[in-house]
Tab-separated table of C-alpha atoms in Angstrom:
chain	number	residue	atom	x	y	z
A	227	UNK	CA	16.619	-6.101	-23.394
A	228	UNK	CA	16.085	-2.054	-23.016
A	229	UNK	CA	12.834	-2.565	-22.644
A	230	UNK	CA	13.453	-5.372	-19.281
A	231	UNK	CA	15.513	-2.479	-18.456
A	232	UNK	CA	13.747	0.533	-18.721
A	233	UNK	CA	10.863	-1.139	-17.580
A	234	UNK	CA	12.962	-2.255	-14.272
A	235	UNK	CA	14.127	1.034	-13.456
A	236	UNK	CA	10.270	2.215	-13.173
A	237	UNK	CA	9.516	-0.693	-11.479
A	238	UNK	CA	12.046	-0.099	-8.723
A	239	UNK	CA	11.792	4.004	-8.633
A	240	UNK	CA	8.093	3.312	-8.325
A	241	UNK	CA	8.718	0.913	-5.371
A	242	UNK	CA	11.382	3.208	-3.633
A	243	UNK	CA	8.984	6.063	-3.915
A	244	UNK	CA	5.805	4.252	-2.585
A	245	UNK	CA	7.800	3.180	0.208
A	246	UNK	CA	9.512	6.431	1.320
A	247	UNK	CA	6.328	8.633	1.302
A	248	UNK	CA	4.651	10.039	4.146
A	249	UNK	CA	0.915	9.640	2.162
A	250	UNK	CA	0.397	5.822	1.356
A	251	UNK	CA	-3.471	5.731	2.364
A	252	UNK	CA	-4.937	8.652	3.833
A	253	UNK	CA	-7.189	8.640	7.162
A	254	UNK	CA	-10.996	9.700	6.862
A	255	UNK	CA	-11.487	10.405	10.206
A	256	UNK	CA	-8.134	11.012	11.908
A	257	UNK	CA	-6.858	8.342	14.718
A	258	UNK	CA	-6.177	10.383	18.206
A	259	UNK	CA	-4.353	7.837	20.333
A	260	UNK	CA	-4.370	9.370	23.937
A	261	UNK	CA	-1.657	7.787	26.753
A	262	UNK	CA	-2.926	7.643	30.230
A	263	UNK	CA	0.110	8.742	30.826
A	264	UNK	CA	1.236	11.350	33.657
A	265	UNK	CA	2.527	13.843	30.850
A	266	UNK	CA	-0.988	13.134	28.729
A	267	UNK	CA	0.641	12.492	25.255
A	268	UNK	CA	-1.933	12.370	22.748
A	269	UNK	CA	-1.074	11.537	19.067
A	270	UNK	CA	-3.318	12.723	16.497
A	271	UNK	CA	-2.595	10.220	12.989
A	272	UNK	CA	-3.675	11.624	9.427
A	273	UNK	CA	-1.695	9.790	6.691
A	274	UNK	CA	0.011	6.537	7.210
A	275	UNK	CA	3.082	5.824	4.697
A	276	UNK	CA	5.231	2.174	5.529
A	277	UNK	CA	8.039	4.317	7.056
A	278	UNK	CA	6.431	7.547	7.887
A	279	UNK	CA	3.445	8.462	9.312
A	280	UNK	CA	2.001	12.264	9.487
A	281	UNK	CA	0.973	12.723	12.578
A	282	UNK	CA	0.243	15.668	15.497
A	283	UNK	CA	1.721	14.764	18.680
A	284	UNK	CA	1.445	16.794	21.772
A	285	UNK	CA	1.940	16.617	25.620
A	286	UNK	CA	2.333	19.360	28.334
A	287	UNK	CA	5.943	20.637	27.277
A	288	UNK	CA	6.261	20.467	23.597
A	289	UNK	CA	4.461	19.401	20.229
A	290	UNK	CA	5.365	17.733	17.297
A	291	UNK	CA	3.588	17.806	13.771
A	292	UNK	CA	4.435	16.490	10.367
A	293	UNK	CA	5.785	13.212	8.904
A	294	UNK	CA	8.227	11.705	11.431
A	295	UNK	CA	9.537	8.000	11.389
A	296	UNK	CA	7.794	5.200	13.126
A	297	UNK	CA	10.690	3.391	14.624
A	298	UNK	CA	9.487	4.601	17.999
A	299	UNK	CA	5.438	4.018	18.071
A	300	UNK	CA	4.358	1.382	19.722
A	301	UNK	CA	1.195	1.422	17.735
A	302	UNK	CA	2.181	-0.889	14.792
A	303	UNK	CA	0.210	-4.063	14.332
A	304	UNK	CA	0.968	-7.090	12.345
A	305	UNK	CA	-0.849	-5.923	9.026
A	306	UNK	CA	1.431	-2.771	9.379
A	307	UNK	CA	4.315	-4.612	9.849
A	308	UNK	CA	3.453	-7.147	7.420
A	309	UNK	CA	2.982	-4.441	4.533
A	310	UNK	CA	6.694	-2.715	5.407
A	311	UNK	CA	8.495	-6.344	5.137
A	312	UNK	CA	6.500	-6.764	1.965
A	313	UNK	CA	7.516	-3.413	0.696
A	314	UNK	CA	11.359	-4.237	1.555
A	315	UNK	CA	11.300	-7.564	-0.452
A	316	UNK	CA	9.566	-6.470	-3.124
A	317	UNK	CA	12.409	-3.631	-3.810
A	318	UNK	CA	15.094	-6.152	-3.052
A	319	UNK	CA	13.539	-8.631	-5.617
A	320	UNK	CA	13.353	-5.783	-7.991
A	321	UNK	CA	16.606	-4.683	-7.651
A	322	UNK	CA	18.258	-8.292	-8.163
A	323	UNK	CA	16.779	-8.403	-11.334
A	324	UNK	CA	18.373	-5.021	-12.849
A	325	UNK	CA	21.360	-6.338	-11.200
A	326	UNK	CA	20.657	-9.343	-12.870
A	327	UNK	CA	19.844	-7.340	-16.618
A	328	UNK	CA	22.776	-5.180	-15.778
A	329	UNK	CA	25.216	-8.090	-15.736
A	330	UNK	CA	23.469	-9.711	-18.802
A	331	UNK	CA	24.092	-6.866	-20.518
A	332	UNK	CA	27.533	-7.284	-20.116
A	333	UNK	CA	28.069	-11.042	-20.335
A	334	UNK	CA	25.077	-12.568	-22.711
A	335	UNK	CA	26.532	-16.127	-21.683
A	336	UNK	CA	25.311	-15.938	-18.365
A	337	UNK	CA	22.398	-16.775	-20.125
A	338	UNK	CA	22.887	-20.217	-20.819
A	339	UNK	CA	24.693	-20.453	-17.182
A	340	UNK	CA	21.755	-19.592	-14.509
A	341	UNK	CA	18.904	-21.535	-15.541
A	342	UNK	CA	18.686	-20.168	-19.073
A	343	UNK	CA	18.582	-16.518	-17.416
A	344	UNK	CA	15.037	-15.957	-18.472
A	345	UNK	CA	13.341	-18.336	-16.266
A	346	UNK	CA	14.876	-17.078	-13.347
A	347	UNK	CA	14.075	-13.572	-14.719
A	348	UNK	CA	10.346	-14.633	-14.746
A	349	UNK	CA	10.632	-15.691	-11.720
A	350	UNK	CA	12.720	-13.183	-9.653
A	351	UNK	CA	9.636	-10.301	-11.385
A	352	UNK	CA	6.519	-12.266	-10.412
A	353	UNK	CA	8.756	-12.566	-6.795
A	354	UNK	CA	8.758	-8.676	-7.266
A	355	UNK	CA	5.126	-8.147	-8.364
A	356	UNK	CA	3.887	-10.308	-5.686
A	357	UNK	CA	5.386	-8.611	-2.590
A	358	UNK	CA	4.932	-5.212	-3.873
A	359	UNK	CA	1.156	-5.868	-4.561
A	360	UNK	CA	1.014	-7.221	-0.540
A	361	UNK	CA	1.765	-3.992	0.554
A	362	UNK	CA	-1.832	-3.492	0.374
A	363	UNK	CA	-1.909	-5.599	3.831
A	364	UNK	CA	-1.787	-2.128	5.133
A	365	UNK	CA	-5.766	-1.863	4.432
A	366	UNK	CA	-6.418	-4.245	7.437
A	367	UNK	CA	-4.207	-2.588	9.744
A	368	UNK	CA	-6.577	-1.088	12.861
A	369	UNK	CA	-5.378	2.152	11.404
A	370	UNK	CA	-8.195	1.716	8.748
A	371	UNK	CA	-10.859	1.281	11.441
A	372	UNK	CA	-14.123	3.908	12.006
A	373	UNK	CA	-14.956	3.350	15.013
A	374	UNK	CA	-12.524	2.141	17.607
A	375	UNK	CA	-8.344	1.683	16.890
A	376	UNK	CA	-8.752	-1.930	17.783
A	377	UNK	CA	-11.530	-2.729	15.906
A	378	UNK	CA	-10.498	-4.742	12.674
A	379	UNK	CA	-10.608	-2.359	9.295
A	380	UNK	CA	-13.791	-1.286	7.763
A	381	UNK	CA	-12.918	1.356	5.903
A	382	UNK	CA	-11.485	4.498	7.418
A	383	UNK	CA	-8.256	4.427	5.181
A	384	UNK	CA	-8.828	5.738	1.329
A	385	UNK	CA	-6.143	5.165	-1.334
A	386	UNK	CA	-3.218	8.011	-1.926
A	387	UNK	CA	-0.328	8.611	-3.781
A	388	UNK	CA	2.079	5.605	-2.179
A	389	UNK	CA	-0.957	3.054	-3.269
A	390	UNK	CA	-1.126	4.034	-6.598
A	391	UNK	CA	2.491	4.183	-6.922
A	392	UNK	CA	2.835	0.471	-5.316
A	393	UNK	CA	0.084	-1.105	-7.449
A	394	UNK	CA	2.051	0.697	-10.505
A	395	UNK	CA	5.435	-1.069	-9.567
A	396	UNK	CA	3.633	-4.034	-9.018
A	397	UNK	CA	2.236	-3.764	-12.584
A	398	UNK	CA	5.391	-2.937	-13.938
A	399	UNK	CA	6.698	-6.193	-12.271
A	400	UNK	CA	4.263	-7.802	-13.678
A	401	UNK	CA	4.731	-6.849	-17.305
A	402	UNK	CA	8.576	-7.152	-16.816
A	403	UNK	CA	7.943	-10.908	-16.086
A	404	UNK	CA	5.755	-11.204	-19.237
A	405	UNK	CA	8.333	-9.951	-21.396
A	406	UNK	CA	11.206	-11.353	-19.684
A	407	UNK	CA	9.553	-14.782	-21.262
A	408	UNK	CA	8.551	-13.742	-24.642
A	409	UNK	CA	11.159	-11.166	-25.563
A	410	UNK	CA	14.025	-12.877	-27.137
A	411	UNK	CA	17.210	-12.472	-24.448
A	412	UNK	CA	20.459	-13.341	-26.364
A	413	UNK	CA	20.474	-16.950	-27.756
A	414	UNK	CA	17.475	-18.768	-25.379
């Protein structure tokens, strides 16, 4: 049972942090997204994180560098999207099952109660594994493109920090859900 547990907290501090940094895959050749806009905004993109993205953005009256939000850029498509709702479940199925280990912990009958505990176990991790290792959807994003932003990806984005911290969670998932069905877990 400690190790489901440590094991889960790794999982899900792994997840959290691959999700909150600004440096998930980082750009070869920088994306400059110019408006034909009056003001002439122009939006220079280095790192992309699911959240964040670092980026240079400037028009005529002020500029803005560093790793802002991307609630407000219209430049998201579906892969993007795809790879931050992947991200979110992922965490959330990871965090139901130390829920899940936390209330085991203190009532082993609940076992016996909700599908003999470890099956659901097994399957709330491999949940957990497999949305956190979609996050990856991110490589086909136009982001990841060489020569044009709406070409489709061919290989401008190059694995950082939040990618090896995503395919670690997703690991960790992964062994949690093999030893959620061989380690013994009260009387299964």
């Amino acid at each position: 049972m400690t190790i489901l547990f440590v094991g889960s907290l790794f999982g899900l501090g792994l997840s959290v942090f691959s999700n909150l940094t600004c440096d998930f895959v980082t750009l070869e050749e920088s994306v400059t997204l110019d408006a034909s806009f009056a003001d002439r905004l122009s939006i220079t993109i280095y790192n992309l994180g699911l959240w964040k993205i670092d980026l240079f953005m400037t028009d005529q009256t002020y500029s803005l560098s560093g790793c802002v939000s991307t609630d407000n850029l219209p430049f998201l498509d579906t892969q993007y999207n795809f790879a931050k709702a992947s991200a979110i479940i992922g965490v959330m199925f990871g965090g139901i099952c130390l829920l899940l280990l936390m209330y085991l912990a203190m009532n082993p009958e609940f076992l016996l109660i909700v599908f003999r505990g470890r099956y659901l176990l097994v399957c709330l991790y491999s949940l957990a594994f497999l949305f956190q290792l979609t996050t990856l959807a991110l490589f086909g994003s136009m982001y990841c493109s060489t020569n044009s932003i709406f070409d489709e990806g061919d290989g401008n984005c190059r694995p950082s920090v939040g990618v090896v911290a995503s395919v670690s969670a997703a690991l960790f998932w992964m062994l949690e859900a093999v030893a959620a069905a061989w380690l013994p877990l009260g009387n299964t």
